[in-house]
GROMACS .gro file of C-alpha atoms in nm:
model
  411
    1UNK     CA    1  -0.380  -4.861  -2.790
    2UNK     CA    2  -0.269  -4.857  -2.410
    3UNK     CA    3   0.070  -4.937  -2.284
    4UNK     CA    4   0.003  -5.262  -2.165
    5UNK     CA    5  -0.137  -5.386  -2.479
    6UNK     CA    6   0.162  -5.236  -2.657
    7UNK     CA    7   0.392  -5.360  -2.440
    8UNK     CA    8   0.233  -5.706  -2.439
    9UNK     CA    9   0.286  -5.716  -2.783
   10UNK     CA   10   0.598  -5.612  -2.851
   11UNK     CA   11   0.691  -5.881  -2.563
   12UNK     CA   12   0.503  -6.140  -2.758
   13UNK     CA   13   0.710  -6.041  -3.123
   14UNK     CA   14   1.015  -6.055  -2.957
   15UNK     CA   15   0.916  -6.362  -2.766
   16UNK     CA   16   0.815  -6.556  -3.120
   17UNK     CA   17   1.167  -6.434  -3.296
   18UNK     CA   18   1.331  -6.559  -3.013
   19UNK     CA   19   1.178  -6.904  -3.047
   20UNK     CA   20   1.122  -6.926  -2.658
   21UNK     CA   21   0.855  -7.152  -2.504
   22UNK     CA   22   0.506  -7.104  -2.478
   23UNK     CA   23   0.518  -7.210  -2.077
   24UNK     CA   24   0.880  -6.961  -2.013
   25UNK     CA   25   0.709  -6.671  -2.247
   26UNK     CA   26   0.385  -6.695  -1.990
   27UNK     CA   27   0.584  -6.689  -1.720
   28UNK     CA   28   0.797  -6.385  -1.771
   29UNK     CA   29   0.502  -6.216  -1.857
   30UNK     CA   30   0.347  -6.279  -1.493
   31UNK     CA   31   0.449  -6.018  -1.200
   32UNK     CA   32   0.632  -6.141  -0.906
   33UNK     CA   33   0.449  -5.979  -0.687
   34UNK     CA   34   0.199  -5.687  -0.650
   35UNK     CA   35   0.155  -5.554  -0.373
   36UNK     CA   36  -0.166  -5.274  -0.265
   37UNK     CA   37  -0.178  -5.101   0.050
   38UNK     CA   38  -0.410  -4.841   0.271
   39UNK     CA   39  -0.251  -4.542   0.374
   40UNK     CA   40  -0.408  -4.299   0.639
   41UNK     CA   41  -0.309  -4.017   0.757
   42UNK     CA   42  -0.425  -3.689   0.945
   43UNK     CA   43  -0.442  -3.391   0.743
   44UNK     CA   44  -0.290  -3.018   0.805
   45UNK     CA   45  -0.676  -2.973   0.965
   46UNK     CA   46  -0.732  -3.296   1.224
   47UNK     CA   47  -0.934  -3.509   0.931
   48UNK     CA   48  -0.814  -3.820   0.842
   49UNK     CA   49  -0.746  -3.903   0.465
   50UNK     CA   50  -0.692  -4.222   0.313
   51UNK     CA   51  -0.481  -4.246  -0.005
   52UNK     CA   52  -0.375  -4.649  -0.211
   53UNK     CA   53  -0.056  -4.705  -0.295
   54UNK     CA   54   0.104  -5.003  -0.467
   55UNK     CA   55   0.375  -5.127  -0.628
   56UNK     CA   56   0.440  -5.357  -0.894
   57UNK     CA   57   0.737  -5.587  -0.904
   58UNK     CA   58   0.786  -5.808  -1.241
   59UNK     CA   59   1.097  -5.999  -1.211
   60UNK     CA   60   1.403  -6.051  -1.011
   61UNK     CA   61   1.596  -6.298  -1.220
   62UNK     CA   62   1.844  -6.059  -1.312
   63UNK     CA   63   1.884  -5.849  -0.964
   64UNK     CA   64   1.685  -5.603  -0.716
   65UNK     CA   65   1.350  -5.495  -0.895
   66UNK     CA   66   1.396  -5.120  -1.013
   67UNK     CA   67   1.161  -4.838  -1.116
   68UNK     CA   68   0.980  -4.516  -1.019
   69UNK     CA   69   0.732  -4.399  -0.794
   70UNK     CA   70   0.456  -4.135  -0.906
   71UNK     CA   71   0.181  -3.953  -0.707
   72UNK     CA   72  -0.117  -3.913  -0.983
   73UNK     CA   73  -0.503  -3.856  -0.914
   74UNK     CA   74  -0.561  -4.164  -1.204
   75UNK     CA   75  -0.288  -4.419  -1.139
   76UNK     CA   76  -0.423  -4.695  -1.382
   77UNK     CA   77  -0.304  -5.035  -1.290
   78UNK     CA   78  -0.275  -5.148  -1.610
   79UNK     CA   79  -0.022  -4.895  -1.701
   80UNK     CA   80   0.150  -5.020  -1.381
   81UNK     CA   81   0.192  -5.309  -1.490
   82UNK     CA   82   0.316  -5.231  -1.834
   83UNK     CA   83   0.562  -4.989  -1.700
   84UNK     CA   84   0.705  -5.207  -1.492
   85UNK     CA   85   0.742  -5.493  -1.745
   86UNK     CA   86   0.943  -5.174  -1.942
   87UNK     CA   87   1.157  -5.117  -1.676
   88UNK     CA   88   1.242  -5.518  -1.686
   89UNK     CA   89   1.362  -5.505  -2.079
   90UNK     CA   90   1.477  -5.186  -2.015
   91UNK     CA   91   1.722  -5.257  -1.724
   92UNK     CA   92   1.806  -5.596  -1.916
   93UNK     CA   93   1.887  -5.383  -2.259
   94UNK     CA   94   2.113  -5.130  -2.072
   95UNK     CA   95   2.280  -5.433  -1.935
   96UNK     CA   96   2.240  -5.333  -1.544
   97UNK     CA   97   2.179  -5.623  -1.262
   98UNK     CA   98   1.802  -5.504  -1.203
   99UNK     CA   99   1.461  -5.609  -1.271
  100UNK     CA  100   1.147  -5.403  -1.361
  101UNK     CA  101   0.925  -5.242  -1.091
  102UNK     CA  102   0.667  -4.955  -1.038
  103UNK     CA  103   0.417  -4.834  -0.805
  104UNK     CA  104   0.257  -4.508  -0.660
  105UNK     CA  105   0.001  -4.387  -0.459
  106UNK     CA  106  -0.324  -4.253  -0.612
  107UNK     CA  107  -0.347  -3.913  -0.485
  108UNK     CA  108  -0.290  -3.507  -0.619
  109UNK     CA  109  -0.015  -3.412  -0.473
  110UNK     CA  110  -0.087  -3.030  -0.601
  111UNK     CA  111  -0.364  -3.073  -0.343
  112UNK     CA  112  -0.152  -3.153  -0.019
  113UNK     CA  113   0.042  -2.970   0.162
  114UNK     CA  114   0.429  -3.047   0.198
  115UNK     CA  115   0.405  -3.174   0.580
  116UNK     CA  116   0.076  -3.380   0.383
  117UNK     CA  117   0.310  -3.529   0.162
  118UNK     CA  118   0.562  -3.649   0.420
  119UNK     CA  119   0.284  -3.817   0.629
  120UNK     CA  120   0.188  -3.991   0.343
  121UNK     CA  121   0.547  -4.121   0.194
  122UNK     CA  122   0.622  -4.226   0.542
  123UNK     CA  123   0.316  -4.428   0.547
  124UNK     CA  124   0.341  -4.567   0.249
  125UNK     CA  125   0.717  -4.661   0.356
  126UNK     CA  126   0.594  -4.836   0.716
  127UNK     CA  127   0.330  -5.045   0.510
  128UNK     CA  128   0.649  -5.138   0.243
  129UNK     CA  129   0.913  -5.140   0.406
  130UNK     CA  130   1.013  -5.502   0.418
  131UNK     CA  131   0.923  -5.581   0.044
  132UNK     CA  132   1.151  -5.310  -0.088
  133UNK     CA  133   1.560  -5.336  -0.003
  134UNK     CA  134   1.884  -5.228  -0.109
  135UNK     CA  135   1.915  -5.620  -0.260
  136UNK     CA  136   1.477  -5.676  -0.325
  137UNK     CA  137   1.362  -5.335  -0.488
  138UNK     CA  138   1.470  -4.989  -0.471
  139UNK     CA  139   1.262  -4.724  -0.596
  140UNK     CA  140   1.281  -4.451  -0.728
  141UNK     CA  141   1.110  -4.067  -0.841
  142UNK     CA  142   0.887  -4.053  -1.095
  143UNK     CA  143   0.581  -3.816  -1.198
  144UNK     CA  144   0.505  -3.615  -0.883
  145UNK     CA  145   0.797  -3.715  -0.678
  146UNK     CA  146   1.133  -3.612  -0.670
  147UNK     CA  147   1.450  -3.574  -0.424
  148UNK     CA  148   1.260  -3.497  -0.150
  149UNK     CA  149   1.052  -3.764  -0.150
  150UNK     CA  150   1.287  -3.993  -0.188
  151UNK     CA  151   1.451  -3.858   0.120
  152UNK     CA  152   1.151  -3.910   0.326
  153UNK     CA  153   1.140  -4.321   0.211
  154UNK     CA  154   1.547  -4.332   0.323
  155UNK     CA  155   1.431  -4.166   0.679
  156UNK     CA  156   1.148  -4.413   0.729
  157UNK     CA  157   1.313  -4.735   0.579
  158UNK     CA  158   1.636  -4.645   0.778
  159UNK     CA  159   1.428  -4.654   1.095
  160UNK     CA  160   1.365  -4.976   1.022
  161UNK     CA  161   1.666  -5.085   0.879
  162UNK     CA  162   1.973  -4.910   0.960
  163UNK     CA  163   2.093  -4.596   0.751
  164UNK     CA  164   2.097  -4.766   0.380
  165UNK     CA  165   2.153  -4.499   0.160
  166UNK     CA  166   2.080  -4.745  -0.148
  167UNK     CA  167   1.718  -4.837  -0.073
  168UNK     CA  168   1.625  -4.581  -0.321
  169UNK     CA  169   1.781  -4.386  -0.640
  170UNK     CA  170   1.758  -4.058  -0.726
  171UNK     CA  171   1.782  -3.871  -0.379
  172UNK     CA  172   1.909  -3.544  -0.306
  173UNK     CA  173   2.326  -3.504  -0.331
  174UNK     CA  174   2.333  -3.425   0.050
  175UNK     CA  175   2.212  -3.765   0.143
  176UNK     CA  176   2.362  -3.973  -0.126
  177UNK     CA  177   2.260  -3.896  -0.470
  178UNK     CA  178   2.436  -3.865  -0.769
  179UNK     CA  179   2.621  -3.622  -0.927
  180UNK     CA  180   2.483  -3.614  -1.304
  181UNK     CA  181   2.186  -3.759  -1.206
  182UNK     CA  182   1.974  -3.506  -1.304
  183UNK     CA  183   2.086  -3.458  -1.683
  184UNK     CA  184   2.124  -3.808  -1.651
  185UNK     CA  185   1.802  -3.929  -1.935
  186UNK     CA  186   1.866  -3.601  -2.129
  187UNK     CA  187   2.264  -3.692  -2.185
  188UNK     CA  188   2.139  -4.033  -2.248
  189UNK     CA  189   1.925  -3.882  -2.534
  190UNK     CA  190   2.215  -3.720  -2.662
  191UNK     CA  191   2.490  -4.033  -2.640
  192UNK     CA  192   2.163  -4.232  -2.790
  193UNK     CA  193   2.132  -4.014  -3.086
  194UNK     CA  194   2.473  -3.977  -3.154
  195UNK     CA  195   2.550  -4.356  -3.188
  196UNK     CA  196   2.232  -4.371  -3.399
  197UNK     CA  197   2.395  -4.116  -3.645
  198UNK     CA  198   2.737  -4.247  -3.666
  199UNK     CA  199   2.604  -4.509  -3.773
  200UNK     CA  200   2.431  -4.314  -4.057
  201UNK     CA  201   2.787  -4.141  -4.144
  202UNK     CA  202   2.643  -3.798  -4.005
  203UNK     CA  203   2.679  -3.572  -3.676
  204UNK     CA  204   2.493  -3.367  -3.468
  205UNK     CA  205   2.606  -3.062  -3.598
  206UNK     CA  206   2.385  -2.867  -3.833
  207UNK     CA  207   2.116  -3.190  -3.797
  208UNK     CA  208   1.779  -3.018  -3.730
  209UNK     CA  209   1.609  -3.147  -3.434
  210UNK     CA  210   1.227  -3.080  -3.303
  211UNK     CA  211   1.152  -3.183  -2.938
  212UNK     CA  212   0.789  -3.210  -2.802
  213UNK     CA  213   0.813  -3.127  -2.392
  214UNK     CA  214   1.083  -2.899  -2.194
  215UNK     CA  215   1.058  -3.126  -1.906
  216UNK     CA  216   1.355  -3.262  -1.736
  217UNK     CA  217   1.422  -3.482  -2.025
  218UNK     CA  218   1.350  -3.223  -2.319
  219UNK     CA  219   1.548  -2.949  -2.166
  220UNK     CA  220   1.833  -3.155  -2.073
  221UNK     CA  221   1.839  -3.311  -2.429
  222UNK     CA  222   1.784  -2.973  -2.592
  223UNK     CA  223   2.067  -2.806  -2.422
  224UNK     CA  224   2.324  -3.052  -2.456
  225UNK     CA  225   2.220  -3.087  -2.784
  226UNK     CA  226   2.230  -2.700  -2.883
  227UNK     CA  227   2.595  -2.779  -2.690
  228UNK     CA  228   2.690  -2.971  -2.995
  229UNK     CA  229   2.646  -2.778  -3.266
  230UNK     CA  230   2.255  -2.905  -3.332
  231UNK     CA  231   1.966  -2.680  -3.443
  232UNK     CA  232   1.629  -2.685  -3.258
  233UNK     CA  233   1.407  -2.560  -3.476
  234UNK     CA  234   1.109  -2.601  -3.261
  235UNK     CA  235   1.021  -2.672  -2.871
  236UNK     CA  236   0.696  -2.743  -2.691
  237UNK     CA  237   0.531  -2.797  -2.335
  238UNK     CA  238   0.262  -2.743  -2.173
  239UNK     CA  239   0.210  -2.404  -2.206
  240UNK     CA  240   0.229  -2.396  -2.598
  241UNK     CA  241   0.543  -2.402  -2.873
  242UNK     CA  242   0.788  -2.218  -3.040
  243UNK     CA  243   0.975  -2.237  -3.375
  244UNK     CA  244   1.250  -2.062  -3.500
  245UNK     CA  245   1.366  -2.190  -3.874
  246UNK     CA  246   1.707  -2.040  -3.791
  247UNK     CA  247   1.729  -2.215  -3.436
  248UNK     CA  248   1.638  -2.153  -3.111
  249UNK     CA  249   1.858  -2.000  -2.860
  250UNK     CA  250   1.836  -2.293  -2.605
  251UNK     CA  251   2.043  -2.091  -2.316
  252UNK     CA  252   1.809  -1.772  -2.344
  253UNK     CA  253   1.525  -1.991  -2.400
  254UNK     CA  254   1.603  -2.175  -2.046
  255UNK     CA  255   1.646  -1.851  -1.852
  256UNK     CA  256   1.256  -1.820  -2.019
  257UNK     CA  257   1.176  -2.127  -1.875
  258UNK     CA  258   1.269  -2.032  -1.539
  259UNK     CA  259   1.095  -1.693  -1.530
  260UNK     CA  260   0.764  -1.774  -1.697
  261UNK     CA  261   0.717  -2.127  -1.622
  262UNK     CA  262   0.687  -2.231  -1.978
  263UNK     CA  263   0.811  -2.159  -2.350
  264UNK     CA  264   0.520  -1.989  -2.420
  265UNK     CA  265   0.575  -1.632  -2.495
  266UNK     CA  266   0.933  -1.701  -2.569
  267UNK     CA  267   1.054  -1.361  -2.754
  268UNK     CA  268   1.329  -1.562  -2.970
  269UNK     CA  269   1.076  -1.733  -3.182
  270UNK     CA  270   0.733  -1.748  -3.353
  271UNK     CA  271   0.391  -1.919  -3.189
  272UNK     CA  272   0.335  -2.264  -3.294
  273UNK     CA  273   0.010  -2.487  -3.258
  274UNK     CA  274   0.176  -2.746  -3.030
  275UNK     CA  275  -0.076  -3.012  -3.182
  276UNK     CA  276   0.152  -2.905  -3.507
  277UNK     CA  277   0.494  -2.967  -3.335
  278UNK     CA  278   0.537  -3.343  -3.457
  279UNK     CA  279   0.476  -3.257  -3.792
  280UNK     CA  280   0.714  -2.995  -3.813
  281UNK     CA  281   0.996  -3.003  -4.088
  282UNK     CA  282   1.330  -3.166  -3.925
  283UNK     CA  283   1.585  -3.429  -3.893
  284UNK     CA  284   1.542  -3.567  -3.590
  285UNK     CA  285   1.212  -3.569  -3.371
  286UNK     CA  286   1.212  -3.658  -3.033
  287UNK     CA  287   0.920  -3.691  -2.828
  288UNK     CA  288   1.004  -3.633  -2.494
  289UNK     CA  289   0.651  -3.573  -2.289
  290UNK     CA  290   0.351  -3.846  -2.298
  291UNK     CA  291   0.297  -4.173  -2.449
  292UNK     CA  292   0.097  -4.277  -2.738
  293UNK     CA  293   0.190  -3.892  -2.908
  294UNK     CA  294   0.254  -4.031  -3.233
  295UNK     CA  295  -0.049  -4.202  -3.364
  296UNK     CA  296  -0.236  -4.342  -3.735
  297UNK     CA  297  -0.344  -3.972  -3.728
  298UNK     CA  298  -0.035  -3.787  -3.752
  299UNK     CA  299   0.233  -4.036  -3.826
  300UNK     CA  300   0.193  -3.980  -4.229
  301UNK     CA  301   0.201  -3.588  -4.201
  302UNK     CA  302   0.550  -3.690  -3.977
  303UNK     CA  303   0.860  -3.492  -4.163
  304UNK     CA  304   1.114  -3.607  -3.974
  305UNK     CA  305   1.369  -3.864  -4.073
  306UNK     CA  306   1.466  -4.010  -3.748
  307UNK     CA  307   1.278  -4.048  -3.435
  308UNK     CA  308   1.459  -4.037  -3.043
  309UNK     CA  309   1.188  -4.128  -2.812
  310UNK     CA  310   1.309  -4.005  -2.515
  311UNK     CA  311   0.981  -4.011  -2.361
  312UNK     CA  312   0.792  -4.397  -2.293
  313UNK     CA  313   0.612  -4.565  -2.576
  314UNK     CA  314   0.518  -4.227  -2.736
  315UNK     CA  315   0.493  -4.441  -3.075
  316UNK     CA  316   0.158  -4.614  -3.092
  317UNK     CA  317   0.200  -4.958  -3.333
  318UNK     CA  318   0.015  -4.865  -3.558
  319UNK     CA  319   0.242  -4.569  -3.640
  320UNK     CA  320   0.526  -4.795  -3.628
  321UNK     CA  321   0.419  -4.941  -3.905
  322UNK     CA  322   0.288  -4.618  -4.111
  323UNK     CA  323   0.610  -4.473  -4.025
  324UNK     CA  324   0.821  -4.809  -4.095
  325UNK     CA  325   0.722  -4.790  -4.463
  326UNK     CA  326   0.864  -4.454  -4.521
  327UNK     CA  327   1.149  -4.568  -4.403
  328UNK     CA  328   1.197  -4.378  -4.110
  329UNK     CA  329   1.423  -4.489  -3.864
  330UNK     CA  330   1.298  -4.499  -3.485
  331UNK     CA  331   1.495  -4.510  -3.174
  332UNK     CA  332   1.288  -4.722  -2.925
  333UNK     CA  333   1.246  -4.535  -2.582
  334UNK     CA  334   1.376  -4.903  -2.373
  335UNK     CA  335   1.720  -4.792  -2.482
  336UNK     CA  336   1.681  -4.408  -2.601
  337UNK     CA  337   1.547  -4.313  -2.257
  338UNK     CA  338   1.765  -4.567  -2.029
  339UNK     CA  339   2.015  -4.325  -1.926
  340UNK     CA  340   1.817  -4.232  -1.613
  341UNK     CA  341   1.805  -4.575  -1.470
  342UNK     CA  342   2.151  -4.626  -1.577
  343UNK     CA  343   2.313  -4.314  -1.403
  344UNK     CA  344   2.064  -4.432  -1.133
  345UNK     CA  345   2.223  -4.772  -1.102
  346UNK     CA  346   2.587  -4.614  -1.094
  347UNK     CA  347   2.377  -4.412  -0.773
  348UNK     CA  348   2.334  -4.724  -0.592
  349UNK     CA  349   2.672  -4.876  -0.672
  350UNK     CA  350   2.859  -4.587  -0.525
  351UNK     CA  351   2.583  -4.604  -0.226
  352UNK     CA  352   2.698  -4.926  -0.185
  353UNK     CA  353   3.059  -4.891  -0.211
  354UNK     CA  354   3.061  -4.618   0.007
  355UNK     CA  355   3.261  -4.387  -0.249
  356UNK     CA  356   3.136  -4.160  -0.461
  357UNK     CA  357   3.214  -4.012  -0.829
  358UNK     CA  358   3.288  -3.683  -0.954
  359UNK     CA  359   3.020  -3.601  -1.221
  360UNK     CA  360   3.276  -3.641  -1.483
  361UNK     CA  361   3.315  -4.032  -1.420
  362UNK     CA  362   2.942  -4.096  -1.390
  363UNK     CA  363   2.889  -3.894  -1.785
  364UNK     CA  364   3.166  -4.093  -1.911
  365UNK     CA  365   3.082  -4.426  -1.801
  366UNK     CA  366   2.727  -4.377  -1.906
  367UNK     CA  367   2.858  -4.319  -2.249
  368UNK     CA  368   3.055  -4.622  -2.276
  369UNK     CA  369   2.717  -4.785  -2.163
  370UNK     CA  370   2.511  -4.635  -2.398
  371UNK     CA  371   2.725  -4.665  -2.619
  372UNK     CA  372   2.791  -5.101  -2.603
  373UNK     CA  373   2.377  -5.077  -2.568
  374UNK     CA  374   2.343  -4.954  -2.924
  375UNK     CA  375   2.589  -5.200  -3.071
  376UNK     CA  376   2.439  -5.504  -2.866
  377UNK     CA  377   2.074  -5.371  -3.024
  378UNK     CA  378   2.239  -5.353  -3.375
  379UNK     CA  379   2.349  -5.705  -3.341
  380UNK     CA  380   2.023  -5.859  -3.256
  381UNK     CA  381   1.889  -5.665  -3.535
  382UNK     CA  382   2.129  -5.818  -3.767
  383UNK     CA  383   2.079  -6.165  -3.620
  384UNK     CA  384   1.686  -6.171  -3.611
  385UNK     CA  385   1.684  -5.921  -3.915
  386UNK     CA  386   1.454  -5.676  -3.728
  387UNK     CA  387   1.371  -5.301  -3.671
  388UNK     CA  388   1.570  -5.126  -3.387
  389UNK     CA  389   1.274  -5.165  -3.135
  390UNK     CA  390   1.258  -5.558  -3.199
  391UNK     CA  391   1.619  -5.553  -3.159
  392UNK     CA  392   1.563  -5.365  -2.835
  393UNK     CA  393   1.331  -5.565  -2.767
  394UNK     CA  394   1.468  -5.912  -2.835
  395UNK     CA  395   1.795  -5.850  -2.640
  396UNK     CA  396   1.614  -5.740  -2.307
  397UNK     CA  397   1.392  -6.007  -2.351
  398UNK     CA  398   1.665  -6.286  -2.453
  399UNK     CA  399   1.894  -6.167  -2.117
  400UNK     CA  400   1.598  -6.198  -1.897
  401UNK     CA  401   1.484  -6.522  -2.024
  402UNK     CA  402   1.832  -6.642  -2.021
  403UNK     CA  403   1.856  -6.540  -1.652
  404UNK     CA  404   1.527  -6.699  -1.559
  405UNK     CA  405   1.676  -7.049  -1.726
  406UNK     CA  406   1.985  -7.030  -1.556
  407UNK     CA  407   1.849  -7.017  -1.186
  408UNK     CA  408   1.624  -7.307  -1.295
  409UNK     CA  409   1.339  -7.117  -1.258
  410UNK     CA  410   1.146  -7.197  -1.571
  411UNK     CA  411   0.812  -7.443  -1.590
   0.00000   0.00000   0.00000
């Protein structure tokens, strides 16, 4: 099932417990705006190259539109679209003044050259540059982009605009960014899963965890995990997986990481098929690499008693329910993965103010946030008698329509 037909319908459950018109339900369903654009641009050789880029915005009611921009050969618009209707219950859930947004530019960006890719953020950034804003929409990195990139959209939207350091999120320290930032989803993970198991009367320590992708978010997770007296018994990415029964040596394992590129070939543990890695015997699984990972094929096989998706929708429906019977408890990704656009938010507030934090103010105030975002999900849970991603689901969706009813903006 694809994200936007997932996302639809966990819109449309929440929607229905809710009890919220048929004519309000439509409309927060409809985009604000979406916007496509031609971008040209002379390559490193004198030929001219021409790239789309869009971006999705899906509603404002609660503040500037928010979300990430990726450079990917097959950006499907339909995934677009449901990732920016995420990033509007996510934002809501986390309790931040944003809205949900997403765009991108359809390219490879293993293909261009580094001068290639400036040519082409900058054009992308004259073409957008008076539908995004510190107060409208500020973007942010996402798969294929990163600091740098966002450093190029603050050069070209400050030409236009003035220096405004809080057009976008997630930029390099030197001009702005955050300090914490870049653990920022991982720690989320962490405060996420913690909450989830006080509630359960247990701890981190001696829990064993499994995590599927050493990305930013997996590696993050892992180590601050490992940090807390966790064992990771097994780790994936692209390259292949580990496990070790005993648990993994996460700082030896990142040094790995960094030399090889990969956890294959990792001498502190044994080869693992790393279609196998979900299935593997632990307490806590948590997805952190592609959606739709956990599926009607695998989710009976699944071992695990709890499940952190750190990575977006990697639980298809249909496993919800497999898994949902066997009484497995699941940690929806619009709250488990929300420290990123949280920490990213606290990023544009200190852009704004003019001040920034040291790194230890920005980790501690994300706890508190994830940790009121856990009890506020619990208590729509309790109130609509629901699983934790209906509760999720139901409180991003409740704020937002409450917003949109307040400005007088409904049908």
């Amino acid at each position: 099932m694809n994200a936007l037909v997932a996302t639809n319908r966990n819109f449309k459950l929440a929607a229905r417990l809710l009890g919220l018109d048929s004519k309000l339900e439509k409309s927060l369903l409809i985009p604000f705006r979406e916007i496509k654009v031609e971008c040209t641009l002379p390559k490193d050789d004198g030929t001219l190259a021409t790239f789309v880029g869009f971006r999705i915005q899906h509603d404002n009611a609660r503040g500037p539109m928010k979300g990430g921009i990726r450079y990917h050969p097959e950006v499907d618009p339909d995934e677009v679209n449901a990732l920016a209707q995420l990033m509007t219950w996510k934002t809501a859930v986390a309790n931040i003044p944003y809205g949900g947004a997403k765009g991108g530019i359809g390219c490879n960006p293993g293909e261009l050259s580094k001068s290639e890719l400036e040519r082409l953020t900058r054009v992308f950034t004259q073409k957008i540059h008076d539908l995004i804003g510190i107060h409208a929409d500020v973007p942010a990195p996402d798969m294929g982009t990163g600091p740098q990139t966002m450093a190029w959209i603050l050069d070209e939207y400050s030409k236009f605009h003035g220096h405004s350091p809080a057009v976008v999120t997630g930029k390099p320290i030197d001009l702005g960014g955050s300090l914490g930032r870049d653990a920022a989803t991982g720690r989320g993970v962490l405060f996420a899963t913690e909450a989830l198991l006080n509630e359960h009367g247990k701890s981190i320590s001696g829990q064993k965890f499994v995590i599927q992708g050493f990305g930013n978010v997996g590696s993050w997770a892992a180590q601050l995990i490992h940090e807390k007296g966790g064992k990771i018994v097994a780790v994936s990415d692209i390259t292949g997986a580990i496990k070790n029964s005993k648990g993994i040596d996460i700082p030896s394992l990142l040094k790995h990481v960094k030399q090889s590129k990969g956890v294959q070939g990792f001498p502190g543990g044994d080869s693992l098929d790393p279609n196998l890695i979900l299935v593997e015997d632990c307490d806590i699984l948590i997805p952190a690499a592609l959606g739709g990972v956990i599926n009607r094929e695998n989710a009976n096989e699944i071992k695990a008693k709890f499940i952190i998706e750190a990575a977006n929708h990697p639980t298809d429906p249909e496993a919800d329910e497999i898994l949902s019977k066997k009484g497995v408890i699941i940690l929806p990704d619009i709250y488990a993965n929300s420290g990123g656009v949280t920490v990213s938010y606290f990023e544009w507030v200190q852009n704004i103010q003019g001040f920034m934090w040291d790194e230890e103010k920005v980790n501690n105030e994300l706890k508190t946030y994830m940790t009121k975002g856990f009890k506020d999900v619990k208590g729509m849970c309790q109130t609509h008698n629901c699983d934790l991603r209906m509760g999720a689901f139901t409180l991003g969706v409740n704020r937002v329509a409450r917003a949109t009813v307040l400005r007088g903006w409904e049908a």
